[in-house]
Short mmCIF file of C-alpha atoms in Angstrom, two decimals:
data_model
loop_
_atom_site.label_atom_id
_atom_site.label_comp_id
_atom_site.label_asym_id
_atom_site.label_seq_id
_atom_site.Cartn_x
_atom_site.Cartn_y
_atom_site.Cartn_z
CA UNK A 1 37.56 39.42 -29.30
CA UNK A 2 37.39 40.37 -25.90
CA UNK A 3 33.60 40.74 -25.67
CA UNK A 4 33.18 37.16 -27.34
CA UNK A 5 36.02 35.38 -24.31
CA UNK A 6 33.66 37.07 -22.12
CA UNK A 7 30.17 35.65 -23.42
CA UNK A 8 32.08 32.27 -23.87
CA UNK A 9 33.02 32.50 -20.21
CA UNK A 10 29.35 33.94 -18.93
CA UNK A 11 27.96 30.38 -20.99
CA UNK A 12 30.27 28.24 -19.79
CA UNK A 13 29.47 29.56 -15.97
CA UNK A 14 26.15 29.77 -16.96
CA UNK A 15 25.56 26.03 -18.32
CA UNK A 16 28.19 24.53 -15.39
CA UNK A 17 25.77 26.43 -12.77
CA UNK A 18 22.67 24.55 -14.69
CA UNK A 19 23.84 21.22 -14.94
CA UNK A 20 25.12 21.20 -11.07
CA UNK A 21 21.33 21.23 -10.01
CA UNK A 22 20.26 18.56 -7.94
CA UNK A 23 18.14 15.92 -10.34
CA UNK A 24 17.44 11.86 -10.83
CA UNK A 25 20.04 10.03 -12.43
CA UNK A 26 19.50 5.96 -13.73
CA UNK A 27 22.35 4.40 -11.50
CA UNK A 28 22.67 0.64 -12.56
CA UNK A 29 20.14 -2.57 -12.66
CA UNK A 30 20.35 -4.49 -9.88
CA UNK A 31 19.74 -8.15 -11.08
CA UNK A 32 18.80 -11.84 -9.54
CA UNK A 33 21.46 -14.73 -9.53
CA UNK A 34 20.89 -16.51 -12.98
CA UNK A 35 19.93 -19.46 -11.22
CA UNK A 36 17.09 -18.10 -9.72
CA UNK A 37 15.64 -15.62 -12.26
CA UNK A 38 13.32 -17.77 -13.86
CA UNK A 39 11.26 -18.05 -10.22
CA UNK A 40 11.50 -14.64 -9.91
CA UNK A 41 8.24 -11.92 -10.53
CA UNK A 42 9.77 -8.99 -8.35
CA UNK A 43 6.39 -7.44 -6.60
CA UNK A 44 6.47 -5.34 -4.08
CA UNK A 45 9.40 -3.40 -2.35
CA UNK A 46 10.40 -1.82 1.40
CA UNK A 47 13.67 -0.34 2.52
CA UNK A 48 14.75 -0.73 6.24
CA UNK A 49 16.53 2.28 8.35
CA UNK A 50 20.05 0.83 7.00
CA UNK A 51 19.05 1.67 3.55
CA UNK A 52 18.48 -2.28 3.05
CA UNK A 53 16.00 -2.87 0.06
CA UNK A 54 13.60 -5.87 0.52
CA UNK A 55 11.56 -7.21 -2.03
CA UNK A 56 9.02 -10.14 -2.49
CA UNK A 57 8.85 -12.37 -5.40
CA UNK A 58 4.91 -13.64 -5.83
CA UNK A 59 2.90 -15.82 -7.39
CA UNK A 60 -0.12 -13.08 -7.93
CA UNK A 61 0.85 -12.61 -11.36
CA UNK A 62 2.16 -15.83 -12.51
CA UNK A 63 2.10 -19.35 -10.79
CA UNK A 64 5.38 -20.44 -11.57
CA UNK A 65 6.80 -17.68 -9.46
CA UNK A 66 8.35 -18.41 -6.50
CA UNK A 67 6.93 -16.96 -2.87
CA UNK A 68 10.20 -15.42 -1.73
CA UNK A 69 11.88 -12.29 0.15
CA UNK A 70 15.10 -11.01 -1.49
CA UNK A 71 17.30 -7.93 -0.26
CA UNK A 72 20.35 -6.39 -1.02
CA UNK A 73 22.55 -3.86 0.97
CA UNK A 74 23.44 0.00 -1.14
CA UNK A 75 26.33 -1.17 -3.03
CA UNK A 76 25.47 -4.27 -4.20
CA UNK A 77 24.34 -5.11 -7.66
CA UNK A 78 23.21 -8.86 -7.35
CA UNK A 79 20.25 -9.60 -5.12
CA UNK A 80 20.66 -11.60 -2.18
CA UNK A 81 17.54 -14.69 -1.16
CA UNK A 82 16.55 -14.27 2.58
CA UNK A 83 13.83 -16.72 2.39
CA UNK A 84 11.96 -19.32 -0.46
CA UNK A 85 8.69 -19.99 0.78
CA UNK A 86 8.44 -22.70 -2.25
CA UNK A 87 11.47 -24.26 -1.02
CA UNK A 88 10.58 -24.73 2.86
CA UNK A 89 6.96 -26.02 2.52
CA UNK A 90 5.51 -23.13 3.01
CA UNK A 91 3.54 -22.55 -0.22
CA UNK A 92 2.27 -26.44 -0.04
CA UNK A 93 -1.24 -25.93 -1.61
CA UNK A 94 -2.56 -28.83 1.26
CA UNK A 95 0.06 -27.64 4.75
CA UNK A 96 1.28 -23.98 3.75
CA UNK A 97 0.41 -20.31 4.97
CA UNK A 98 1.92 -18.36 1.85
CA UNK A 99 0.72 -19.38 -0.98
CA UNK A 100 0.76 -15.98 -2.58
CA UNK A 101 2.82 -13.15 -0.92
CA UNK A 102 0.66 -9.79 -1.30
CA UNK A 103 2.18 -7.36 1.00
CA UNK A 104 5.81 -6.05 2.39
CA UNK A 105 6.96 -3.51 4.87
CA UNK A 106 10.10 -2.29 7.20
CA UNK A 107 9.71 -1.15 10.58
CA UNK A 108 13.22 -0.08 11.58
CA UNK A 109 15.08 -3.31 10.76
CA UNK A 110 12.15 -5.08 11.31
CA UNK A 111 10.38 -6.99 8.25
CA UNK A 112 6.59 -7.93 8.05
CA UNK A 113 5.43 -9.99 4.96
CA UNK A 114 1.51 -10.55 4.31
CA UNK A 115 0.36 -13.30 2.13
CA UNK A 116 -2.64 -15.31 0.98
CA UNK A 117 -3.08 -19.29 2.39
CA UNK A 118 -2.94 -21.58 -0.45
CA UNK A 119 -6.56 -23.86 -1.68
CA UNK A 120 -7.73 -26.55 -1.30
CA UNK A 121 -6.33 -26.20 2.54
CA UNK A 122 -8.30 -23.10 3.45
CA UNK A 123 -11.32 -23.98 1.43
CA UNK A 124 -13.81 -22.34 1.11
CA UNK A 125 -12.06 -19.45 2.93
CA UNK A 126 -10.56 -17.22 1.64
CA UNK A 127 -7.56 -16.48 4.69
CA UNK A 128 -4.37 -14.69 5.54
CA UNK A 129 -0.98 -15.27 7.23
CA UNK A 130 1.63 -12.03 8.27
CA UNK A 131 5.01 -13.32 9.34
CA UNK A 132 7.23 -10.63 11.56
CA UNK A 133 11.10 -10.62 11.19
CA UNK A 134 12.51 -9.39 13.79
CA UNK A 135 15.98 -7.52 12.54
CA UNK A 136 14.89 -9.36 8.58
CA UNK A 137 16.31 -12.41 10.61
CA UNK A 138 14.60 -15.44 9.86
CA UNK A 139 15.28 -17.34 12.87
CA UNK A 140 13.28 -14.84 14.85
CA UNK A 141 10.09 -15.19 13.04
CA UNK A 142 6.68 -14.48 14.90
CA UNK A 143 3.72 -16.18 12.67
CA UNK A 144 0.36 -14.46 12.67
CA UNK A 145 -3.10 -15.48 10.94
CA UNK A 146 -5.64 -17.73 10.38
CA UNK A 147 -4.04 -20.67 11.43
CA UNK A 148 -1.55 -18.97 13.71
CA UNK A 149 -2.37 -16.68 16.77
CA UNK A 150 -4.46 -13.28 15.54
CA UNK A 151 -7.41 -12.21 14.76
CA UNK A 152 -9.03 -10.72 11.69
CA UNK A 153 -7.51 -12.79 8.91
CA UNK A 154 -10.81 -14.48 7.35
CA UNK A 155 -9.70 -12.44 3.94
CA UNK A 156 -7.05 -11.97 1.72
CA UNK A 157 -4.46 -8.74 2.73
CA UNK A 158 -3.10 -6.67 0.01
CA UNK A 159 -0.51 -4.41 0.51
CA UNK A 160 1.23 -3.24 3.58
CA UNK A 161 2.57 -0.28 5.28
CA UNK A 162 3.35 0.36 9.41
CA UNK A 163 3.26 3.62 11.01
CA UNK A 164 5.93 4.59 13.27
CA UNK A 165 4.01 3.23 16.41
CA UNK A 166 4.23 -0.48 14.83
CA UNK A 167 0.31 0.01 13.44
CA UNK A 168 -0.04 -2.64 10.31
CA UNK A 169 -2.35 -0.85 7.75
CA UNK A 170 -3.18 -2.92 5.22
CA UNK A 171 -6.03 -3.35 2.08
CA UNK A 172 -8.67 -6.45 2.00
CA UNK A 173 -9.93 -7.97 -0.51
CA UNK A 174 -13.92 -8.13 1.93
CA UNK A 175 -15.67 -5.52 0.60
CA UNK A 176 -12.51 -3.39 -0.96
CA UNK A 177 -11.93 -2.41 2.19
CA UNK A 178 -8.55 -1.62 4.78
CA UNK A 179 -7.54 -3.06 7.92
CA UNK A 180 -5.37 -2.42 11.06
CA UNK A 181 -3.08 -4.56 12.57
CA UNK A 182 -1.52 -4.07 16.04
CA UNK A 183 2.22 -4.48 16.07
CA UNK A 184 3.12 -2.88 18.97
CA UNK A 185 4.43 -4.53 21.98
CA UNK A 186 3.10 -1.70 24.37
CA UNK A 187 -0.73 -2.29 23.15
CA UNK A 188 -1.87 -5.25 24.77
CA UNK A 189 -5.94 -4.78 23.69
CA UNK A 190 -5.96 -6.30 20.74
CA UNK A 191 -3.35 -8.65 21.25
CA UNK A 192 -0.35 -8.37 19.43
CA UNK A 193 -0.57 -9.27 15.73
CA UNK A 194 -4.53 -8.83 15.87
CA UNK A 195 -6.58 -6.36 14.11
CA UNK A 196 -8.10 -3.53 15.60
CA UNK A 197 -11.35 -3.52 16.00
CA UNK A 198 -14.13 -2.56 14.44
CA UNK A 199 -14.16 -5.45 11.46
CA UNK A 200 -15.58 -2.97 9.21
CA UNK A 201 -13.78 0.57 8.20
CA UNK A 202 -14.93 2.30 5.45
CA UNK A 203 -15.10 1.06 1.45
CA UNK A 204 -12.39 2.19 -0.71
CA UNK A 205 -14.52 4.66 -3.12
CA UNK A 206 -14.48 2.37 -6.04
CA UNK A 207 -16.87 0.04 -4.75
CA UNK A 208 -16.58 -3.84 -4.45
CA UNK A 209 -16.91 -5.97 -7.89
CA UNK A 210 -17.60 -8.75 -6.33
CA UNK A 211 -14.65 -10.64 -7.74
CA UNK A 212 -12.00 -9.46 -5.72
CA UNK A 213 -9.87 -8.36 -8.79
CA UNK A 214 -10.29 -5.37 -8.67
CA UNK A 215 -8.52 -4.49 -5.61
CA UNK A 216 -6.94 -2.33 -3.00
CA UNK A 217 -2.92 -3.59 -4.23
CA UNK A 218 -0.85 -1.43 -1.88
CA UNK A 219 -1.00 0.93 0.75
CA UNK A 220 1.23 4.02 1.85
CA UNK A 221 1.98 5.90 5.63
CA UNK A 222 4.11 9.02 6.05
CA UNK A 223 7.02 8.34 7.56
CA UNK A 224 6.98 10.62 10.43
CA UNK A 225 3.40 10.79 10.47
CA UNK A 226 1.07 11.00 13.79
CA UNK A 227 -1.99 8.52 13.31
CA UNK A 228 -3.02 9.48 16.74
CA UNK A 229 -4.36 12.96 14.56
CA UNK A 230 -7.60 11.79 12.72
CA UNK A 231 -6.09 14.24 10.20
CA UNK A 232 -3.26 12.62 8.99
CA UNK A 233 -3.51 11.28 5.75
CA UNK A 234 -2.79 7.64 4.14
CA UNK A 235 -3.10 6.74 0.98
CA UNK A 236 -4.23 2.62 -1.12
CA UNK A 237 -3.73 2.17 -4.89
CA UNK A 238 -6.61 0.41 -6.59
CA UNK A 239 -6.86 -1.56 -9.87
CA UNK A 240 -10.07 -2.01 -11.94
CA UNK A 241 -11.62 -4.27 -14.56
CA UNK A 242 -13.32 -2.20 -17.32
CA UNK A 243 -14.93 0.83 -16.74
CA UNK A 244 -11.79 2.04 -14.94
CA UNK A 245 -12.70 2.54 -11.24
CA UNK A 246 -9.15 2.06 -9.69
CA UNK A 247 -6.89 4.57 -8.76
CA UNK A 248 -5.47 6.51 -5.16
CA UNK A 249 -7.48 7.07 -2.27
CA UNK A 250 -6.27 9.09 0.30
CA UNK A 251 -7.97 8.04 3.99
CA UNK A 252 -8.63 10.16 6.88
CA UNK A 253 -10.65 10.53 9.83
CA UNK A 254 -9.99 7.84 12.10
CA UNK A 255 -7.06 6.92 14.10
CA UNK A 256 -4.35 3.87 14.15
CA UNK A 257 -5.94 2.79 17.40
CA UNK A 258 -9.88 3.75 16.48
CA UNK A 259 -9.72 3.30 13.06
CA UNK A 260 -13.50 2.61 12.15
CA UNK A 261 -14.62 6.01 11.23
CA UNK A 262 -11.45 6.32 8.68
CA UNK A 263 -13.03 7.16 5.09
CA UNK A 264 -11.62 7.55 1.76
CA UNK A 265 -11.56 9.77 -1.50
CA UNK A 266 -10.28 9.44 -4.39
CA UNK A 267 -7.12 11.51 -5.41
CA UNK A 268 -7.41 13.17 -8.82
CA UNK A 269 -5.02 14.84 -11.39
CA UNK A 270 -5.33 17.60 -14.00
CA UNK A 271 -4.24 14.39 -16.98
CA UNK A 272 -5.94 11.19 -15.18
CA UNK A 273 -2.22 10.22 -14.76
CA UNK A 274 -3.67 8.29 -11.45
CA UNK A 275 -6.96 6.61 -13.20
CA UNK A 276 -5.72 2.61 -12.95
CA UNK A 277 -6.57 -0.56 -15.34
CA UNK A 278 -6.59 -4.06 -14.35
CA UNK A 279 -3.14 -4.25 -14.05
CA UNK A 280 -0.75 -4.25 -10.34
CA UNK A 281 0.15 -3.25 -8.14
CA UNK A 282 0.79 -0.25 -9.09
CA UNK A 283 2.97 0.30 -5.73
CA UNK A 284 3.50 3.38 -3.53
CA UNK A 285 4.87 5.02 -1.25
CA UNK A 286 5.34 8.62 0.73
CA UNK A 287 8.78 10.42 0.90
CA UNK A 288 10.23 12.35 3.59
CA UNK A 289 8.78 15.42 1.99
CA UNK A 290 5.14 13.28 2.39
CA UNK A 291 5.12 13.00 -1.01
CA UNK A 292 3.48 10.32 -2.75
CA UNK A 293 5.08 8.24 -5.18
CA UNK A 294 3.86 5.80 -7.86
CA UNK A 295 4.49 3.23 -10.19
CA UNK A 296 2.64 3.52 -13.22
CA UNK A 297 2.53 -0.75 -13.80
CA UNK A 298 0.49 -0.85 -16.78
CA UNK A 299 1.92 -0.57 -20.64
CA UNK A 300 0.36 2.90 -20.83
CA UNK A 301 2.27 4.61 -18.00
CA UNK A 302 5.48 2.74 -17.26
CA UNK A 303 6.83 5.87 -15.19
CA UNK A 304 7.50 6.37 -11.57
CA UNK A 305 6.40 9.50 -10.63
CA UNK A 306 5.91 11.86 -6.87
CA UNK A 307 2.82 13.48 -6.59
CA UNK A 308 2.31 16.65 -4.44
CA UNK A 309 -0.77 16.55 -3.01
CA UNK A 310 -3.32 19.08 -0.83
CA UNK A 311 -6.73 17.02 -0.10
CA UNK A 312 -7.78 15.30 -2.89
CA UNK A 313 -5.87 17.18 -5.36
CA UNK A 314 -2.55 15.83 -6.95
CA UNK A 315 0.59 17.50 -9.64
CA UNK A 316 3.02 15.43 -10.10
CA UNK A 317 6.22 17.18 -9.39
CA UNK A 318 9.34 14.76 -10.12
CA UNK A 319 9.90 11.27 -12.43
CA UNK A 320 12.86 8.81 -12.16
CA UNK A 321 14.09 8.48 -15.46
CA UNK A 322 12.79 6.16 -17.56
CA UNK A 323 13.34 4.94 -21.18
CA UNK A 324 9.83 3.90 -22.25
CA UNK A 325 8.03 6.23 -20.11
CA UNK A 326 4.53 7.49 -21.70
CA UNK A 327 4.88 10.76 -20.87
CA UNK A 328 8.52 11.90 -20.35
CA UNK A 329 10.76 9.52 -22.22
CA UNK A 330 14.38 9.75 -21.40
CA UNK A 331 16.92 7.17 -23.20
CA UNK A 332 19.29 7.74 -20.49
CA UNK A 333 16.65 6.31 -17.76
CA UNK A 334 16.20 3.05 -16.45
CA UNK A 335 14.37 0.45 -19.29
CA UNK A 336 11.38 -0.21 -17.50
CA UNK A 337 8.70 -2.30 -18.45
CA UNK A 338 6.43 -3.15 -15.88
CA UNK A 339 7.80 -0.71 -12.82
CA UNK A 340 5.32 -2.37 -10.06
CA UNK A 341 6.66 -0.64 -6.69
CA UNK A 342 9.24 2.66 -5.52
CA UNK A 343 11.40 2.13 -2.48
CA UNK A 344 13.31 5.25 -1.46
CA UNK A 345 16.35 5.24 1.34
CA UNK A 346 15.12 7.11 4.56
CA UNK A 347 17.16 10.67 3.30
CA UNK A 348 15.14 10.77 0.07
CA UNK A 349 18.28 10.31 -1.94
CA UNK A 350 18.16 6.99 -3.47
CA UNK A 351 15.34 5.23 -5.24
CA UNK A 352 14.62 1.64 -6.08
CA UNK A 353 11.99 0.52 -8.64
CA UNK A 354 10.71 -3.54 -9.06
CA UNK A 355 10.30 -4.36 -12.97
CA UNK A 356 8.23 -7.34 -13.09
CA UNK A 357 8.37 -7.90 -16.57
CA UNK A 358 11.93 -7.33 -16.71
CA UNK A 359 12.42 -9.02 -13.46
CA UNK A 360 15.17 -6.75 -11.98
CA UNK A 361 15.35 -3.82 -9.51
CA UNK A 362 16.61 -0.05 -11.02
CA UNK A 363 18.43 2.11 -9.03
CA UNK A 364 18.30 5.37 -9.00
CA UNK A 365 19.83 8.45 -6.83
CA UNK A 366 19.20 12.34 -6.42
CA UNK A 367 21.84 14.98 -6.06
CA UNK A 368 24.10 17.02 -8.32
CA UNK A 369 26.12 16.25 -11.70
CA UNK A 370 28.10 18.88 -13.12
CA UNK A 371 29.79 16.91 -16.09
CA UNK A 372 29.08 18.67 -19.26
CA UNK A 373 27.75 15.58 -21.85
CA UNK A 374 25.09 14.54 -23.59
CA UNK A 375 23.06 13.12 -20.75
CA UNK A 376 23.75 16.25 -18.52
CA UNK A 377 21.92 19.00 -21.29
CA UNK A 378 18.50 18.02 -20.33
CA UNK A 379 17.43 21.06 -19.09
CA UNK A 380 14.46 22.18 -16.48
CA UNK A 381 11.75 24.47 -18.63
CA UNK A 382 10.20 27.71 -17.73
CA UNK A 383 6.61 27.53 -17.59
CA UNK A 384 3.60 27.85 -16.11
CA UNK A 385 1.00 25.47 -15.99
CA UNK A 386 -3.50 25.89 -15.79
CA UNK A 387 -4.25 25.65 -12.29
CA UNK A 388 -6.11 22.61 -11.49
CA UNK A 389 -9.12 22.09 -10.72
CA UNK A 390 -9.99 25.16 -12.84
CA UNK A 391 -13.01 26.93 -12.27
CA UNK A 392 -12.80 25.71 -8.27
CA UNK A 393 -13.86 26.65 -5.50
CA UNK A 394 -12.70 27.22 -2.86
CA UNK A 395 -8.53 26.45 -3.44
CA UNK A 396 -6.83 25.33 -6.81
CA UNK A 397 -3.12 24.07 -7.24
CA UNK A 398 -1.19 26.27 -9.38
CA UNK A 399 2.27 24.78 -10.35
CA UNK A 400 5.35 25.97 -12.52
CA UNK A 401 8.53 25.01 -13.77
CA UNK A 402 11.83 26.78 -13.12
CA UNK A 403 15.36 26.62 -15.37
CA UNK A 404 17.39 27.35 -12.49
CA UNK A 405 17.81 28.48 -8.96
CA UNK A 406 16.06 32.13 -9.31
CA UNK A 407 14.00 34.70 -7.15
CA UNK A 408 10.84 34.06 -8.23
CA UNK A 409 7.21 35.69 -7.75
CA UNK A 410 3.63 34.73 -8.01
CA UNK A 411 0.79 36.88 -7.74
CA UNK A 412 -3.06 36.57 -7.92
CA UNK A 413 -4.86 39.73 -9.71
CA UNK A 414 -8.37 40.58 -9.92
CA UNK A 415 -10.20 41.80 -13.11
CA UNK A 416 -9.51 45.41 -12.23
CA UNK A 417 -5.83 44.57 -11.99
CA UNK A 418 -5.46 44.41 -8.20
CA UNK A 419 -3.35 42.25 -6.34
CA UNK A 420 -5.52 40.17 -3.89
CA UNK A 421 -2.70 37.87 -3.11
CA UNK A 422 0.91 36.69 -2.92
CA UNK A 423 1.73 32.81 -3.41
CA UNK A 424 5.30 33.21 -3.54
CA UNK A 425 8.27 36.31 -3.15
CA UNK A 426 11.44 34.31 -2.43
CA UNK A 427 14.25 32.26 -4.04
CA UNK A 428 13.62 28.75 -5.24
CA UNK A 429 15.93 26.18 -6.87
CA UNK A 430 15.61 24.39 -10.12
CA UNK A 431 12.42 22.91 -11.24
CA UNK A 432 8.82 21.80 -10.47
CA UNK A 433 6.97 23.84 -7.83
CA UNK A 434 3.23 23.69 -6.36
CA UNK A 435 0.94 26.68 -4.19
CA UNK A 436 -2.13 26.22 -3.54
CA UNK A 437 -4.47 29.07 -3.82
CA UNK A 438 -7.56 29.53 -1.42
CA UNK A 439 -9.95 31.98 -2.28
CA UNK A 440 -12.14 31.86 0.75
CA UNK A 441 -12.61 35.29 1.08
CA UNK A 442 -13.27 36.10 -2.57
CA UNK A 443 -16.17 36.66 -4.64
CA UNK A 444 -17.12 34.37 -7.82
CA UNK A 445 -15.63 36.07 -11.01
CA UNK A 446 -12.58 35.62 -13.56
CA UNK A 447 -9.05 36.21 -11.94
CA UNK A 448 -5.30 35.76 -13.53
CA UNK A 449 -2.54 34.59 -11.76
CA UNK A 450 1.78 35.45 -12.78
CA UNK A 451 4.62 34.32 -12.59
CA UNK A 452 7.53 36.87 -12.14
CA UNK A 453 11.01 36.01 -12.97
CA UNK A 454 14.47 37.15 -14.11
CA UNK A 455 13.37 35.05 -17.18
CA UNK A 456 10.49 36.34 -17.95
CA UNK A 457 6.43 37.10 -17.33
CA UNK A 458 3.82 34.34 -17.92
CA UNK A 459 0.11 35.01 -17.30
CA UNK A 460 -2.82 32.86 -17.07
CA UNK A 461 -6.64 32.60 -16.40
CA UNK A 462 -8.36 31.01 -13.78
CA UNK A 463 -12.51 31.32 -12.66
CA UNK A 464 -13.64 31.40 -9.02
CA UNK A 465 -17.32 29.78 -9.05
CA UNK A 466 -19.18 29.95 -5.58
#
């Protein structure tokens, strides 16, 4: 009797110390007032540095939409209109700028929309408009474009992130290629609001179709990241009409004030998670851990997932929950649909999704719930995944999953059973990690790499091709 109290008390420690690991939890929907919902195709999203979610209703997916900006503050559950571009003229197919909003971003409290100028007034052009909010106040608006003060707006501008130094770096619709905005108010050459020169960066890797629907849809900076170091990464989404050509690029080699040399590869994954279809906008955006994160729009994904990457390589390490999702289902998660962008709050705690379908915004936040239910027994699994890209050369990504916080250790062994290297000897909490192995100084051949726990072994096989 006393030996069973004491296993009943080890598993009820046990399971309380399992279920108080940090994971995503479904908080609530955040809706639109009923009046307004029929108007409203939520599109992309961007939270400020008061953890104030913006998001842009647009006509790129259905014309009865209405061009607006919503937001809404952390503890509300009803979205709030900041501006109707339908409403104040501005989406007038013969006087307006906006006829279809393509692009959102925050810059401290700052807001900066991009959007398309409506035919027949720009015909034949095809021509741009980005309005700056200074403080998301709409009486201190600064209007840039075509027919406003700027240069470089003789396309169409999809998508929309700004760098910490008040760079604009956006996706255009000429040749499938990106663009550079100058924000700053320090920068005087190019004037503020005008893009930085040369007209011409390099081609997103998909190629143009000529038809400008298959498209650079959204773009993504690190937060903290310097663009002054022609090494520092940022990353477009792509759609693509059959055969499927869309997907992430990640873009280096130039800077945010000598941008022409940037150039871009394409990011792939070990199950084509990140191969797009026709559909957007498939939205992204980079954590504080500069990890990317994606909406998987289309009816095959419907999943928002973070992606570790190193280069070109990406595992995807974390997924808000989601009830439809293609590849983790969870009928606690949010109901998504259509999830078409990821917002996250500047600490990396809270998440907000756009559902265009559904035509809401799901909220979702990280941290730790120790209540023992149903919805709390979902447990982390211990495994370890093929390394990826397997054979490689030089470096692979080797990733496993953990139950629980745990010492952990993995090793690289040769075929005579030596150890030629350590990825990991030290304590790691609950669930999905990533090393990447470089094997610069080895020779081609067959080598096995383990993971050590208090759990348990698990071995696998990797080749080394030079």
């Amino acid at each position: 009797m006393k030996k069973l109290i004491q296993i009943s008390l080890f598993i009820f420690f046990f399971t309380g110390f399992i279920l108080s690991q940090p994971k995503w939890t479904y908080r609530y929907q955040i809706n639109f007032p009923e009046s307004d919902t029929a108007f409203v195709r939520p599109y992309l999203c961007s939270v400020d540095e008061t953890g104030r979610l913006y998001v842009i209703s647009s006509k790129i997916v259905d014309v009865n939409a209405h061009n607006a900006i919503w937001y809404c503050d952390s503890n509300d559950n009803v979205m709030k209109k900041m501006i109707d571009y339908d409403l104040n003229g501005e989406s007038d197919t013969l006087t307006g700028n906006l006829y279809v909003l393509r692009g959102i971003a925050t810059l401290k409290r700052d807001v900066i929309i991009n959007g398309s100028v409506p035919f027949p007034r720009s015909k034949p052009n095809t021509v741009a408009s980005q309005y700056y909010y200074t403080n998301g106040d709409t009486n201190q608006v600064e209007k840039f474009g075509f027919y406003h003060t700027g240069s470089g707006y003789g396309t169409f501008i999809n998508g929309l992130a700004v760098s910490k130094d008040s760079f604009a770096f956006t996706g255009i619709s000429y040749q499938t290629s990106v663009r550079l905005y100058n924000f700053t108010k320090s920068v005087t050459t190019p004037a503020r609001g005008s893009y930085v020169p040369p007209p011409t960066y390099g081609q997103e890797p998909g190629g143009h179709d000529g038809t400008g629907l298959s498209t650079i849809r959204d773009v993504a900076v690190l937060p903290d990241g310097d663009y002054n170091n022609t090494e520092t990464p940022w990353y477009t989404s792509r759609n693509s009409n059959p055969p499927i050509t869309g997907g992430i690029s990640v873009w280096v080699g130039g800077t945010q004030s000598s941008p022409g040399t940037y150039s871009a590869q394409r990011v792939i994954d070990p199950y084509s998670l990140l191969s797009f279809d026709r559909t957007v906008p498939y939205g992204i955006t980079v954590d504080k851990f500069n990890r990317l994160w994606v909406a998987g729009t289309d009816s095959t994904r419907r999943w928002v997932k973070a992606f570790e990457l190193t280069g070109t390589f990406a595992i995807d390490v974390a997924e808000l929950p989601s009830q439809f999702s293609s590849t983790n289902p969870d009928p606690y998660g949010a109901p998504m649909m259509a999830p078409s962008d990821v917002a996250l709050t500047a600490d990396g705690l809270t998440a907000y999704v756009t559902d265009i379908v559904n035509r809401c915004v799901y909220k979702f936040q990280y941290g730790e719930f120790t209540s023992v239910d149903e919805k709390s027994t979902q447990l982390f699994n211990f495994s370890l995944d093929q390394n990826f890209p397997n054979p490689f050369n030089p470096s692979t990504l080797i990733s496993f999953t953990i139950p629980e916080a745990m010492n952990v250790k993995l090793v690289v062994i040769n075929s005579l059973g030596q150890e030629v290297a350590t990825l990991v000897d030290e304590f790691l909490n609950a669930g999905k990690h990533v090393r990447k192995f470089e094997a610069t100084n080895l020779s081609s051949g067959i080598y096995f790499y383990k993971l050590i726990t208090t759990k348990g072994i698990i071995s696998k096989k990797m080749v080394l091709t030079k």
